[in-house]
Amino acid sequence: MKLADLCIKRPVFATMLILALVVLGLFSYRELGVDLFPNVDLPTVTVTATLKGASVEEMETAVTKPIEEIINTIDGIDELRSVTKEGISVITVQFVLEKNGDVAAQDVRDKVSMILSQLPVGTDPPVIEKFDIDAKPVMTIAVSGKRNLREVTEIAKKQIKEDIETLRGVGAVIMIGGRERAINVYVDPDKLAAYNIPIGQVKRAIQAQNVEIPGGRVDENRRELVLRTMGRIERAEEFNDLIIGNFQGRPVIIRDVGYAENGVVEPRSVARLDGENALQLIVRKQSGTNTVEVVDRVKARLEALKPVLPRDVRSEVIIDQSRFIKASFEEVKFHLILGAILVALTVWLFMHDWRSTLIASIAIPASIISTFALMRAMDFTLNNITMLGLVLAVGIVIDDAVVVLENIFRHIEEKRETPMQAASTATREIALAVMATTLSLLVIFVPLAFMAGRVGRFFKSFGITVAFAVAVSLLISFTLTPMLSSRFLKGEHKRQASKESRFYYWIDRTYGWILAWSLRHRWLIILAGAITVLWTIPLFLGLGKTFIPTDDQSEFEIVIQTPGGYTLEETDRLFRELEEKVRRLRGVTNILTTIGNTTGKVKPGEGDVTTGSIYARLVDLKERNYSQFEVMGEARKIFESYPDLRVSVQPVNIFVGGGTRASDLEFNIRGPSLGKLQEYTDQVMARMRQSQGFVDIDT
């Protein structure tokens, strides 16, 4: 109350107090990131270990089991899972939500480092990654050209990839489907057997002779020279003269048992755009950066690089996360502005005074813009959750100002007080009621920031954003609103008060009749209220429930697993056949195929060639009268004639890279016998296929 009186007497103080918050909010808005969802720290760590050529059984016993056992000693593990394939083991460690993700990742690194010496010889150092929802792939660039794929790879790597990696906000650029240069040595096993030379000896001989090592230091009078041995072989032909052993007193060279050629790394992945060979550049952003800005920055650099690139090499952005984010953000921003305008018009409709409407409406932009300062301080981003909170706050933040203003307006009209007197007495009269209303809202929204579980992590920013906006609106109602009312409201009295207008008289009379009737039939009103509350229970049970709604983003992907043992050529032939059928689906504009290294996490020359994905881009939602999910249903019908394939037709997974399966329901069946597990799994899958509502069933 004293604050309100102070602001009425010191209008400059009141103005600067609120203006300081607004200016902080305006500058903070420019630095806020724009994303689809909040940056949530989910303490999950993955450990990827590779041993080239190892069988599944060897990987499980010699690599997966030791790593699992040492990791299992860490405190706070909620779930420990592993998937072992030929030559690769992926262990996923999910910690309880209370554990800090950085601490969890460091604990895993410390434990794994303790058993590195126990892993089989040739095992690559395990790659340990913390799951970061904010450092996800944001765009995929397809690079293609009418020339050798190896040349296209060199151009993409040296002129596009390395250039884009220097941009601010870009975390990494992963290349998939390229053909990188390699010196390949081919040997005849029969000739090796004739010379009694094992293949391992050939490998060791090449490694020993194609190396540069320090040669020490030499003092020359007053100078010190550093020596190094020039052991690197510069041309592929020179490998043919390397000595790999001795036979009957004479040296055996590679030329005697085979030959070396300047080639490429063994192809273990394929990328194709609309049926033409291409390579993919997957751009991952840095955590905490603005997705839209990063994508726009990369697009601008691609445009700048076009004059430098050869004319027959083209780069095209295929997957772009910013498209949906921009559309979603602009839609929410439109409703935010529209809501503010409608709220202001509602105030004018009841008060019929443009000064009162303007004074009350100032609370909306002042509260919303000031909230940006808190969002910046809390490292929040502008996303669907926080923008939802701001849209909700539009109708709330004006309440306090309207209540205070209406009471001031009433004192001027009914009690014939001057605006200065009315601003002071009316604010003092209504202050406790306004505070009680605001505190009741804070009691509702602040606890959202302390909810447990993943839902609580996502809605923390929602609760704090709305609560701060409401708190600022309370400050405005006790400072700026009474000050402006004392200075700008007119003191002259009208012949007809606002309550005596025909519009207000009709509302007042109708409400009075309803209130009187309700008081005469109290038990009926209580019964109706109880029925209304109870009726929400069957309504709630009948509603669909999901963690994150599935939106029509005009894109989807098909993750495919071919039967075990398929070669890259056979998988590629099958995918070409499927591409043609997917391309004929209605609305499909682009097809991007990836076989083998679908995530970019394995080295060139490695990867599972029996897995792949087909990304389908549809025409924009405004240009079609059918949904993305109808097209996905049509795509599933295509694969009904391919019973040997394991297929998942799904929206593009927003939390991880493409090529991984996003399942809504998952069962874990555990036991000591793999044979029994397979039997039970087949029975469960058969029952699920007979039930309605299940698609893309897989094991």
XYZ file of C-alpha atoms in Angstrom:
699
model
C 0.000 0.000 0.000
C 2.868 2.353 0.808
C 4.474 1.364 -2.493
C 1.339 2.413 -4.377
C 1.246 5.797 -2.601
C 4.937 6.304 -3.312
C 4.448 5.572 -7.039
C 1.448 7.935 -7.214
C 3.556 10.732 -5.752
C 6.706 9.784 -7.698
C 5.595 8.886 -11.236
C 9.160 8.859 -12.591
C 10.161 6.235 -10.006
C 7.199 4.021 -10.968
C 7.951 4.402 -14.671
C 11.661 3.627 -14.336
C 10.982 0.662 -12.032
C 8.845 -1.125 -14.620
C 10.847 0.192 -17.581
C 14.020 -1.357 -16.131
C 12.381 -4.789 -16.184
C 11.079 -4.226 -19.713
C 14.488 -3.133 -21.043
C 16.147 -6.162 -19.455
C 13.495 -8.345 -21.068
C 13.980 -6.774 -24.507
C 17.740 -7.354 -24.466
C 17.292 -10.851 -23.047
C 14.830 -11.749 -25.832
C 17.569 -11.300 -28.437
C 19.759 -13.871 -26.678
C 17.086 -16.502 -26.019
C 17.396 -19.748 -27.913
C 14.535 -20.948 -30.081
C 13.828 -24.656 -30.011
C 11.015 -27.184 -30.163
C 11.257 -28.407 -26.566
C 13.107 -27.352 -23.397
C 16.687 -28.432 -22.823
C 16.082 -31.186 -20.283
C 18.940 -32.955 -18.526
C 18.072 -36.667 -18.584
C 20.955 -38.549 -16.887
C 21.545 -41.187 -19.556
C 24.990 -42.292 -20.742
C 25.877 -44.582 -23.654
C 29.094 -46.581 -23.959
C 30.014 -47.779 -27.460
C 32.849 -50.300 -27.810
C 34.053 -51.769 -31.107
C 36.282 -54.745 -31.916
C 36.470 -55.161 -35.653
C 35.698 -58.677 -36.879
C 34.683 -60.069 -33.478
C 31.704 -62.414 -33.321
C 28.621 -61.632 -31.281
C 29.536 -64.233 -28.647
C 33.077 -62.871 -28.297
C 31.795 -59.280 -28.030
C 29.327 -60.272 -25.311
C 31.708 -62.270 -23.140
C 34.933 -60.293 -23.635
C 33.637 -56.716 -24.035
C 30.006 -56.214 -23.004
C 30.021 -58.260 -19.788
C 33.192 -56.725 -18.250
C 31.998 -53.189 -19.007
C 28.528 -53.920 -17.611
C 29.963 -55.399 -14.423
C 32.215 -52.445 -13.688
C 29.503 -49.881 -14.528
C 26.993 -51.679 -12.315
C 29.052 -50.662 -9.256
C 28.103 -46.983 -9.788
C 25.521 -45.588 -7.391
C 22.170 -44.323 -8.688
C 21.644 -46.562 -11.739
C 17.991 -46.964 -12.658
C 18.413 -49.243 -15.686
C 21.379 -50.850 -17.418
C 20.851 -52.215 -20.936
C 23.119 -53.449 -23.696
C 22.819 -54.414 -27.355
C 25.614 -56.557 -28.762
C 26.165 -57.063 -32.481
C 29.027 -58.328 -34.570
C 31.999 -56.120 -33.773
C 30.084 -53.542 -31.754
C 28.593 -53.265 -28.275
C 26.307 -50.431 -27.133
C 25.609 -50.143 -23.405
C 22.958 -47.683 -22.203
C 23.102 -46.550 -18.574
C 19.996 -44.757 -17.329
C 20.388 -43.093 -13.926
C 17.730 -41.883 -11.515
C 16.537 -38.379 -12.401
C 17.999 -36.895 -9.219
C 21.554 -37.619 -10.404
C 23.419 -34.871 -12.255
C 24.047 -35.889 -15.863
C 27.628 -34.553 -15.968
C 28.519 -36.364 -12.744
C 26.959 -39.580 -14.076
C 28.957 -39.389 -17.318
C 32.189 -38.788 -15.399
C 31.472 -41.733 -13.087
C 31.036 -43.994 -16.125
C 34.290 -42.725 -17.676
C 36.204 -43.371 -14.462
C 34.877 -46.907 -14.137
C 35.410 -47.870 -17.789
C 38.984 -46.549 -17.718
C 39.753 -49.062 -14.946
C 39.190 -52.090 -17.220
C 40.638 -50.878 -20.539
C 43.656 -53.142 -20.075
C 41.343 -56.164 -19.614
C 39.596 -55.739 -22.977
C 40.762 -57.869 -25.935
C 43.700 -56.659 -28.018
C 42.445 -54.532 -30.904
C 39.427 -53.138 -29.057
C 39.015 -49.453 -29.809
C 38.785 -47.162 -26.762
C 35.107 -47.104 -25.751
C 33.230 -43.942 -26.732
C 31.286 -42.566 -23.750
C 28.552 -40.030 -24.504
C 26.089 -38.236 -22.269
C 22.603 -38.001 -23.735
C 22.025 -34.325 -24.491
C 18.585 -33.504 -25.822
C 19.794 -30.073 -26.932
C 22.821 -31.242 -28.942
C 20.739 -33.126 -31.481
C 21.004 -33.111 -35.292
C 19.178 -30.061 -36.638
C 19.606 -30.496 -40.390
C 20.819 -32.894 -43.055
C 22.535 -31.706 -46.230
C 22.681 -33.973 -49.275
C 25.708 -33.438 -51.546
C 25.609 -35.029 -54.985
C 27.204 -34.569 -58.398
C 27.699 -36.119 -61.805
C 31.160 -37.392 -61.019
C 32.927 -40.127 -59.064
C 31.581 -40.394 -55.497
C 35.151 -40.282 -54.163
C 35.648 -36.875 -55.788
C 32.326 -35.663 -54.421
C 33.398 -36.870 -50.969
C 36.665 -34.915 -51.144
C 34.839 -31.772 -52.256
C 32.180 -32.136 -49.570
C 34.769 -32.783 -46.871
C 37.283 -30.044 -47.737
C 34.997 -27.303 -49.082
C 31.692 -27.802 -47.225
C 32.097 -29.900 -44.059
C 35.252 -28.251 -42.729
C 33.861 -24.802 -43.540
C 30.516 -25.380 -41.805
C 32.234 -26.780 -38.693
C 33.771 -23.348 -38.030
C 30.377 -21.634 -37.748
C 29.244 -20.430 -34.346
C 26.718 -22.810 -32.775
C 27.674 -25.837 -34.897
C 28.798 -28.707 -32.679
C 29.739 -31.322 -35.275
C 29.183 -32.252 -38.905
C 28.932 -36.014 -39.493
C 29.476 -37.378 -43.009
C 27.554 -40.509 -44.057
C 27.670 -42.389 -47.335
C 30.942 -40.932 -48.605
C 33.874 -42.769 -50.135
C 37.031 -41.712 -48.340
C 40.481 -42.368 -49.800
C 42.420 -45.452 -48.643
C 45.368 -47.549 -49.823
C 44.062 -51.096 -50.275
C 46.434 -54.060 -50.335
C 45.121 -57.210 -52.020
C 46.931 -60.538 -51.501
C 46.490 -63.975 -52.995
C 45.960 -66.514 -50.157
C 47.386 -69.349 -52.285
C 50.632 -67.442 -52.878
C 50.851 -66.585 -49.167
C 50.496 -70.277 -48.349
C 53.190 -71.146 -50.901
C 55.611 -68.715 -49.221
C 54.439 -69.906 -45.766
C 53.591 -66.340 -44.732
C 50.502 -65.718 -42.526
C 48.250 -62.740 -43.316
C 48.964 -61.229 -39.880
C 52.654 -60.991 -40.779
C 51.755 -58.936 -43.872
C 49.756 -56.527 -41.735
C 52.561 -56.146 -39.186
C 55.162 -55.617 -41.893
C 53.146 -52.798 -43.481
C 52.562 -51.136 -40.112
C 56.248 -51.362 -39.177
C 57.581 -49.946 -42.453
C 54.979 -47.235 -43.090
C 55.631 -45.079 -40.034
C 57.412 -41.919 -38.988
C 59.039 -41.881 -35.551
C 61.205 -39.281 -33.778
C 64.916 -39.686 -34.503
C 66.247 -37.799 -31.500
C 68.360 -34.628 -31.401
C 71.780 -33.762 -32.834
C 74.031 -30.952 -31.582
C 75.810 -29.020 -34.335
C 78.145 -26.471 -32.793
C 75.777 -23.899 -31.268
C 72.620 -25.305 -32.879
C 70.363 -28.195 -31.907
C 68.672 -30.143 -34.683
C 65.626 -32.395 -34.326
C 65.711 -35.550 -36.448
C 62.804 -37.616 -37.672
C 62.712 -40.720 -39.826
C 60.955 -40.247 -43.177
C 59.192 -43.615 -43.184
C 55.824 -42.683 -44.657
C 55.105 -44.102 -48.103
C 53.835 -41.329 -50.372
C 52.554 -43.286 -53.376
C 50.397 -46.405 -53.556
C 52.803 -48.103 -56.003
C 55.618 -48.015 -53.450
C 53.696 -50.399 -51.161
C 54.337 -53.152 -53.726
C 58.069 -53.076 -52.840
C 57.637 -53.550 -49.076
C 59.362 -56.661 -47.678
C 56.904 -58.888 -45.822
C 59.117 -61.933 -45.143
C 61.843 -64.291 -46.335
C 61.628 -67.511 -48.338
C 64.607 -69.743 -49.033
C 67.055 -66.955 -48.266
C 65.482 -64.205 -50.391
C 63.087 -61.416 -49.426
C 59.416 -61.647 -50.324
C 57.696 -58.372 -51.246
C 54.029 -57.535 -51.624
C 54.351 -57.635 -55.425
C 55.110 -61.349 -55.150
C 51.811 -62.168 -53.410
C 49.460 -59.375 -54.515
C 49.279 -55.669 -55.250
C 48.399 -52.278 -53.708
C 46.069 -49.700 -55.220
C 44.922 -46.175 -54.486
C 41.245 -46.790 -53.667
C 38.594 -46.059 -51.072
C 37.642 -47.413 -47.669
C 35.550 -50.569 -47.935
C 31.973 -49.352 -48.543
C 29.759 -50.092 -45.548
C 27.199 -47.357 -46.084
C 25.166 -45.867 -48.930
C 23.336 -42.556 -49.205
C 20.993 -41.648 -52.029
C 18.807 -38.622 -52.812
C 15.812 -39.209 -55.082
C 17.495 -42.251 -56.630
C 20.898 -40.591 -57.254
C 24.044 -41.421 -55.275
C 24.871 -38.769 -52.716
C 26.445 -38.303 -49.321
C 24.893 -36.794 -46.237
C 26.240 -34.114 -43.937
C 24.383 -34.264 -40.610
C 24.752 -31.005 -38.673
C 24.553 -31.182 -34.877
C 24.237 -27.970 -32.913
C 25.945 -27.082 -29.671
C 23.940 -27.437 -26.471
C 22.056 -24.286 -25.481
C 22.266 -22.585 -28.870
C 19.396 -21.271 -30.982
C 18.317 -23.976 -33.439
C 16.779 -21.518 -35.901
C 19.845 -19.249 -35.869
C 22.232 -22.179 -36.361
C 20.234 -23.532 -39.312
C 19.917 -20.080 -40.896
C 23.657 -19.545 -40.432
C 24.463 -22.858 -42.153
C 22.053 -22.089 -45.010
C 23.668 -18.697 -45.535
C 27.113 -20.296 -45.672
C 25.883 -22.898 -48.192
C 24.625 -20.082 -50.416
C 28.000 -18.343 -50.120
C 29.810 -21.574 -51.058
C 27.794 -22.235 -54.234
C 29.972 -20.014 -56.494
C 33.088 -21.796 -55.182
C 31.837 -25.347 -55.708
C 32.066 -27.070 -59.106
C 28.954 -26.509 -61.196
C 28.086 -30.200 -61.344
C 28.176 -30.575 -57.528
C 25.055 -29.468 -55.679
C 24.215 -29.268 -52.000
C 20.599 -29.384 -50.879
C 19.073 -29.117 -47.406
C 16.714 -32.077 -47.001
C 15.959 -32.441 -43.288
C 15.505 -29.103 -41.539
C 14.321 -28.987 -37.922
C 13.892 -25.214 -38.071
C 11.017 -25.474 -40.566
C 8.568 -26.883 -38.035
C 10.026 -24.814 -35.178
C 9.525 -21.592 -37.160
C 5.973 -22.522 -38.143
C 5.111 -23.540 -34.579
C 6.764 -20.461 -33.059
C 5.085 -18.042 -35.468
C 1.699 -19.656 -34.811
C 2.103 -19.319 -31.051
C 3.385 -15.757 -31.405
C 0.332 -14.867 -33.524
C -2.014 -16.244 -30.865
C -0.042 -14.394 -28.192
C -0.588 -11.068 -29.944
C -4.177 -11.910 -30.869
C -4.925 -12.868 -27.264
C -3.519 -9.553 -26.006
C -5.680 -7.619 -28.476
C -8.837 -9.557 -27.566
C -8.207 -9.053 -23.849
C -7.802 -5.298 -24.405
C -11.015 -5.170 -26.458
C -12.848 -7.020 -23.681
C -11.751 -4.369 -21.176
C -12.901 -1.600 -23.510
C -16.259 -3.354 -24.047
C -17.071 -3.113 -20.336
C -15.499 0.248 -19.469
C -16.127 2.193 -22.688
C -13.077 4.320 -21.941
C -9.985 4.197 -24.088
C -7.772 5.614 -21.325
C -8.766 2.843 -18.915
C -8.281 0.229 -21.631
C -4.786 1.522 -22.436
C -3.730 1.640 -18.757
C -4.932 -1.925 -18.123
C -3.494 -3.270 -21.374
C 0.006 -1.999 -20.600
C 0.264 -4.809 -18.033
C 0.270 -7.440 -20.807
C 3.384 -6.434 -22.798
C 5.188 -5.194 -19.670
C 4.701 -8.508 -17.843
C 5.439 -10.723 -20.862
C 8.551 -8.808 -21.952
C 9.899 -8.663 -18.380
C 9.570 -12.443 -18.172
C 12.189 -12.816 -20.917
C 14.812 -11.541 -18.443
C 14.063 -14.391 -16.031
C 14.042 -16.913 -18.892
C 17.503 -15.748 -19.937
C 18.789 -15.928 -16.347
C 17.384 -19.474 -15.961
C 18.820 -20.622 -19.339
C 15.346 -21.283 -20.716
C 14.594 -21.190 -24.426
C 11.612 -20.039 -26.442
C 9.950 -23.371 -27.131
C 6.494 -24.929 -27.246
C 6.360 -25.286 -23.453
C 7.490 -21.770 -22.460
C 5.470 -20.146 -25.246
C 2.424 -22.089 -24.033
C 3.041 -20.539 -20.608
C 3.264 -17.036 -22.078
C 0.032 -17.508 -24.053
C -1.698 -18.683 -20.885
C -0.248 -15.719 -18.968
C -1.774 -13.202 -21.401
C -5.227 -13.692 -19.921
C -3.904 -13.773 -16.335
C -1.460 -10.869 -16.087
C -4.125 -8.283 -16.901
C -6.400 -9.441 -14.061
C -4.622 -7.558 -11.268
C -4.437 -4.338 -13.270
C -8.128 -4.597 -14.253
C -9.257 -5.168 -10.650
C -7.247 -2.193 -9.370
C -8.252 0.007 -12.295
C -11.926 -0.896 -12.011
C -11.945 0.048 -8.333
C -10.242 3.363 -9.092
C -12.743 3.966 -11.876
C -15.612 3.193 -9.471
C -14.311 5.636 -6.862
C -14.139 8.385 -9.472
C -17.663 7.717 -10.762
C -19.556 6.819 -7.606
C -17.692 8.602 -4.804
C -16.836 11.689 -6.845
C -13.150 11.521 -5.882
C -10.357 13.073 -7.885
C -8.160 10.660 -9.859
C -5.292 11.255 -7.410
C -7.470 10.475 -4.377
C -9.198 7.544 -6.083
C -5.869 5.948 -7.097
C -4.666 5.958 -3.490
C -7.833 4.947 -1.627
C -9.044 2.406 -4.220
C -5.671 0.655 -4.406
C -5.448 0.507 -0.612
C -8.983 -0.865 -0.450
C -8.427 -3.677 -2.946
C -4.734 -4.484 -2.232
C -5.220 -7.528 -0.021
C -7.756 -9.082 -2.396
C -5.413 -8.589 -5.351
C -2.489 -10.088 -3.423
C -4.604 -13.065 -2.371
C -5.644 -13.693 -5.986
C -2.060 -13.498 -7.256
C -0.658 -15.677 -4.491
C -3.297 -18.326 -5.210
C -2.048 -18.405 -8.824
C 1.570 -18.659 -7.682
C 0.601 -21.573 -5.425
C -0.733 -23.335 -8.530
C 2.156 -22.702 -10.949
C 5.292 -22.630 -8.782
C 4.899 -26.297 -7.645
C 5.069 -27.349 -11.324
C 8.784 -26.536 -11.155
C 9.204 -29.187 -8.441
C 7.286 -32.030 -10.087
C 9.114 -35.352 -10.143
C 9.821 -37.480 -13.199
C 10.418 -36.583 -16.820
C 7.160 -34.630 -17.030
C 8.357 -32.431 -14.182
C 11.630 -31.768 -16.005
C 9.763 -30.602 -19.095
C 7.230 -28.458 -17.208
C 9.719 -26.751 -14.901
C 10.187 -23.900 -17.380
C 6.406 -23.690 -17.880
C 5.637 -23.224 -14.176
C 8.415 -20.710 -13.510
C 7.627 -18.674 -16.628
C 3.930 -18.269 -15.783
C 4.666 -17.619 -12.092
C 7.152 -14.835 -12.860
C 4.808 -13.180 -15.354
C 2.017 -13.209 -12.739
C 4.388 -11.807 -10.079
C 5.401 -8.943 -12.396
C 1.732 -8.216 -13.076
C 1.162 -7.855 -9.326
C 4.043 -5.372 -9.140
C 2.602 -3.420 -12.062
C -0.855 -3.286 -10.495
C 0.625 -1.671 -7.344
C 2.994 0.714 -9.128
C 2.319 1.618 -12.747
C -1.458 1.129 -12.800
C -2.327 3.513 -9.892
C 0.249 6.028 -11.096
C -1.150 6.127 -14.649
C -4.703 6.196 -13.331
C -3.932 9.216 -11.151
C -2.435 11.079 -14.096
C -4.524 10.093 -17.132
C -8.044 9.262 -15.972
C -10.504 12.148 -16.304
C -11.965 13.622 -13.141
C -15.159 15.087 -14.643
C -18.335 13.115 -13.962
C -20.660 11.892 -16.698
C -24.403 12.264 -16.587
C -24.744 8.490 -16.926
C -22.400 6.214 -15.002
C -20.884 3.151 -16.673
C -23.117 0.844 -14.637
C -26.185 2.608 -15.967
C -25.447 1.839 -19.594
C -27.874 -0.411 -21.436
C -25.234 -3.115 -22.058
C -24.088 -3.297 -18.433
C -27.672 -3.049 -17.131
C -28.665 -6.140 -19.158
C -25.674 -8.144 -17.825
C -26.297 -6.982 -14.252
C -30.004 -7.844 -14.374
C -29.396 -11.298 -15.919
C -26.685 -12.175 -13.415
C -28.837 -10.986 -10.535
C -31.702 -13.230 -11.617
C -29.381 -16.274 -11.968
C -27.835 -15.607 -8.556
C -31.227 -15.270 -6.852
C -32.516 -18.463 -8.472
C -29.353 -20.335 -7.429
C -29.719 -19.243 -3.809
C -33.313 -20.470 -3.743
C -32.266 -23.885 -5.141
C -29.026 -24.460 -3.277
C -29.154 -28.249 -3.163
C -29.847 -28.415 -6.892
C -26.776 -26.277 -7.588
C -24.638 -28.427 -5.263
C -25.914 -31.592 -6.979
C -25.197 -30.155 -10.426
C -21.682 -29.197 -9.303
C -21.032 -32.661 -7.897
C -22.267 -34.324 -11.102
C -20.046 -32.051 -13.165
C -16.993 -32.962 -11.094
C -17.745 -36.683 -11.164
C -18.410 -36.605 -14.908
C -14.788 -35.573 -15.482
C -13.654 -39.047 -14.342
C -15.079 -41.026 -17.323
C -14.068 -38.175 -19.623
C -10.490 -38.406 -18.359
C -10.428 -42.187 -18.708
C -11.725 -41.930 -22.279
C -9.120 -39.400 -23.387
C -5.948 -40.478 -25.144
C -2.762 -39.904 -23.165
C 0.758 -39.317 -24.406
C 3.942 -37.667 -23.205
C 4.598 -35.579 -26.318
C 1.887 -35.034 -28.964
C 2.682 -36.278 -32.448
C 2.426 -33.374 -34.884
C 2.088 -33.379 -38.638
C 5.546 -32.126 -39.617
C 5.238 -33.100 -43.304
C 7.963 -35.722 -42.966
C 8.434 -39.270 -41.752
C 11.002 -42.029 -41.960
C 10.958 -45.764 -42.515
C 13.529 -47.730 -40.512
C 14.261 -51.091 -42.138
C 16.213 -54.148 -40.984
C 16.914 -56.740 -43.680
C 17.532 -60.435 -42.862
C 20.889 -61.211 -41.277
C 23.683 -61.994 -43.715
C 22.582 -59.620 -46.485
C 25.487 -57.947 -48.256
C 25.588 -54.226 -48.923
C 24.822 -54.859 -52.601
C 21.762 -56.995 -51.798
C 20.485 -54.476 -49.222
C 21.028 -51.663 -51.714
C 19.120 -53.550 -54.438
C 16.187 -54.095 -52.072
C 16.167 -50.458 -50.967
C 16.110 -49.238 -54.584
C 13.019 -51.356 -55.131
C 11.362 -49.932 -52.009
C 12.318 -46.342 -52.888
C 10.307 -46.476 -56.098
C 7.204 -47.603 -54.216
C 7.590 -44.991 -51.467
C 8.160 -42.242 -54.046
C 4.787 -43.031 -55.627
C 2.941 -42.278 -52.359
C 0.802 -39.157 -52.548
C 2.478 -35.937 -51.489
C 6.050 -37.265 -51.410
C 8.526 -34.692 -52.770
C 11.937 -36.026 -51.673
C 13.356 -39.421 -50.752
C 16.606 -39.661 -48.785
C 17.980 -43.178 -48.308
C 20.656 -44.210 -45.827
C 22.075 -47.733 -45.546
C 24.589 -48.897 -42.976
C 25.921 -46.071 -40.814
C 22.575 -44.368 -40.174
C 23.742 -42.401 -37.108
C 27.318 -41.562 -38.039
C 28.678 -43.039 -34.787
C 30.833 -45.767 -36.325
C 34.054 -45.400 -38.268
C 34.241 -45.506 -42.077
C 34.454 -49.087 -43.261
C 32.370 -50.334 -40.332
C 28.673 -50.529 -39.610
C 25.759 -52.902 -40.047
C 24.870 -53.102 -43.743
C 21.554 -54.834 -42.984
C 20.006 -51.682 -41.476
C 18.870 -48.519 -43.167
C 16.226 -45.833 -43.332
C 14.178 -44.042 -45.974
C 13.282 -40.444 -45.185
C 10.232 -39.084 -47.003
C 9.489 -35.359 -47.285
C 5.875 -34.387 -48.015
C 4.354 -31.255 -49.482
C 3.509 -28.590 -46.935
C 0.482 -29.140 -44.711
C -1.334 -26.160 -46.259
C -1.078 -27.702 -49.724
C -2.794 -31.022 -48.927
C -6.117 -32.119 -47.494
C -4.824 -35.369 -45.944
C -2.558 -35.971 -42.979
C 0.964 -37.275 -42.742
C -0.329 -40.243 -40.734
C -2.597 -41.353 -43.589
C 0.449 -41.466 -45.867
C 2.353 -43.423 -43.201
C -0.507 -45.940 -43.128
C -0.238 -46.310 -46.914
C 3.523 -46.835 -46.554
C 2.927 -49.696 -44.103
C 0.784 -51.462 -46.711
C 3.780 -51.500 -49.054
C 5.763 -53.645 -46.624
C 3.008 -56.210 -46.117
C 4.428 -58.079 -49.097
C 7.911 -58.145 -47.497
C 7.458 -60.421 -44.457
C 11.206 -60.958 -44.010
C 11.845 -57.272 -43.327
C 11.608 -55.666 -39.908
C 10.054 -52.269 -40.571
C 9.063 -49.254 -38.496
C 7.190 -46.375 -40.161
C 7.514 -43.490 -37.718
C 7.671 -39.705 -37.407
C 11.182 -38.298 -37.418
C 12.584 -38.848 -33.940
C 13.214 -35.394 -32.458
C 15.408 -36.557 -29.596
C 17.990 -38.683 -31.410
C 19.430 -38.983 -34.862
C 17.565 -40.582 -37.740
C 17.595 -44.301 -38.304
C 16.686 -45.290 -34.754
C 13.295 -46.637 -33.755
C 10.885 -44.566 -31.705
C 8.529 -47.035 -30.039
C 5.511 -46.048 -27.940
C 5.347 -49.355 -26.060
C 8.178 -51.647 -25.055
C 8.289 -54.949 -23.156
C 11.442 -56.426 -21.636
C 11.361 -60.230 -21.450
C 14.246 -61.587 -19.400
C 15.489 -65.060 -18.507
C 18.501 -67.417 -18.607
C 17.595 -69.295 -21.800
C 17.755 -67.495 -25.146
C 15.788 -70.318 -26.778
C 12.896 -69.950 -24.336
C 13.020 -66.162 -24.623
C 12.685 -66.438 -28.404
C 9.747 -68.826 -28.013
C 7.911 -66.559 -25.582
C 8.684 -63.478 -27.686
C 7.214 -65.084 -30.803
C 4.035 -65.907 -28.864
C 3.694 -62.345 -27.564
C 4.245 -60.858 -31.025
C 1.687 -63.231 -32.556
C -0.936 -62.152 -30.007
C -0.131 -58.496 -30.618
C -0.510 -58.888 -34.385
C -3.984 -60.345 -33.807
C -4.989 -57.321 -31.698
C -5.988 -53.974 -33.158
C -3.936 -50.847 -32.603
C -0.440 -52.361 -32.863
C 1.858 -51.564 -35.800
C 5.579 -51.990 -36.484
C 5.904 -54.893 -34.017
C 9.530 -55.908 -33.676
C 11.969 -57.681 -31.366
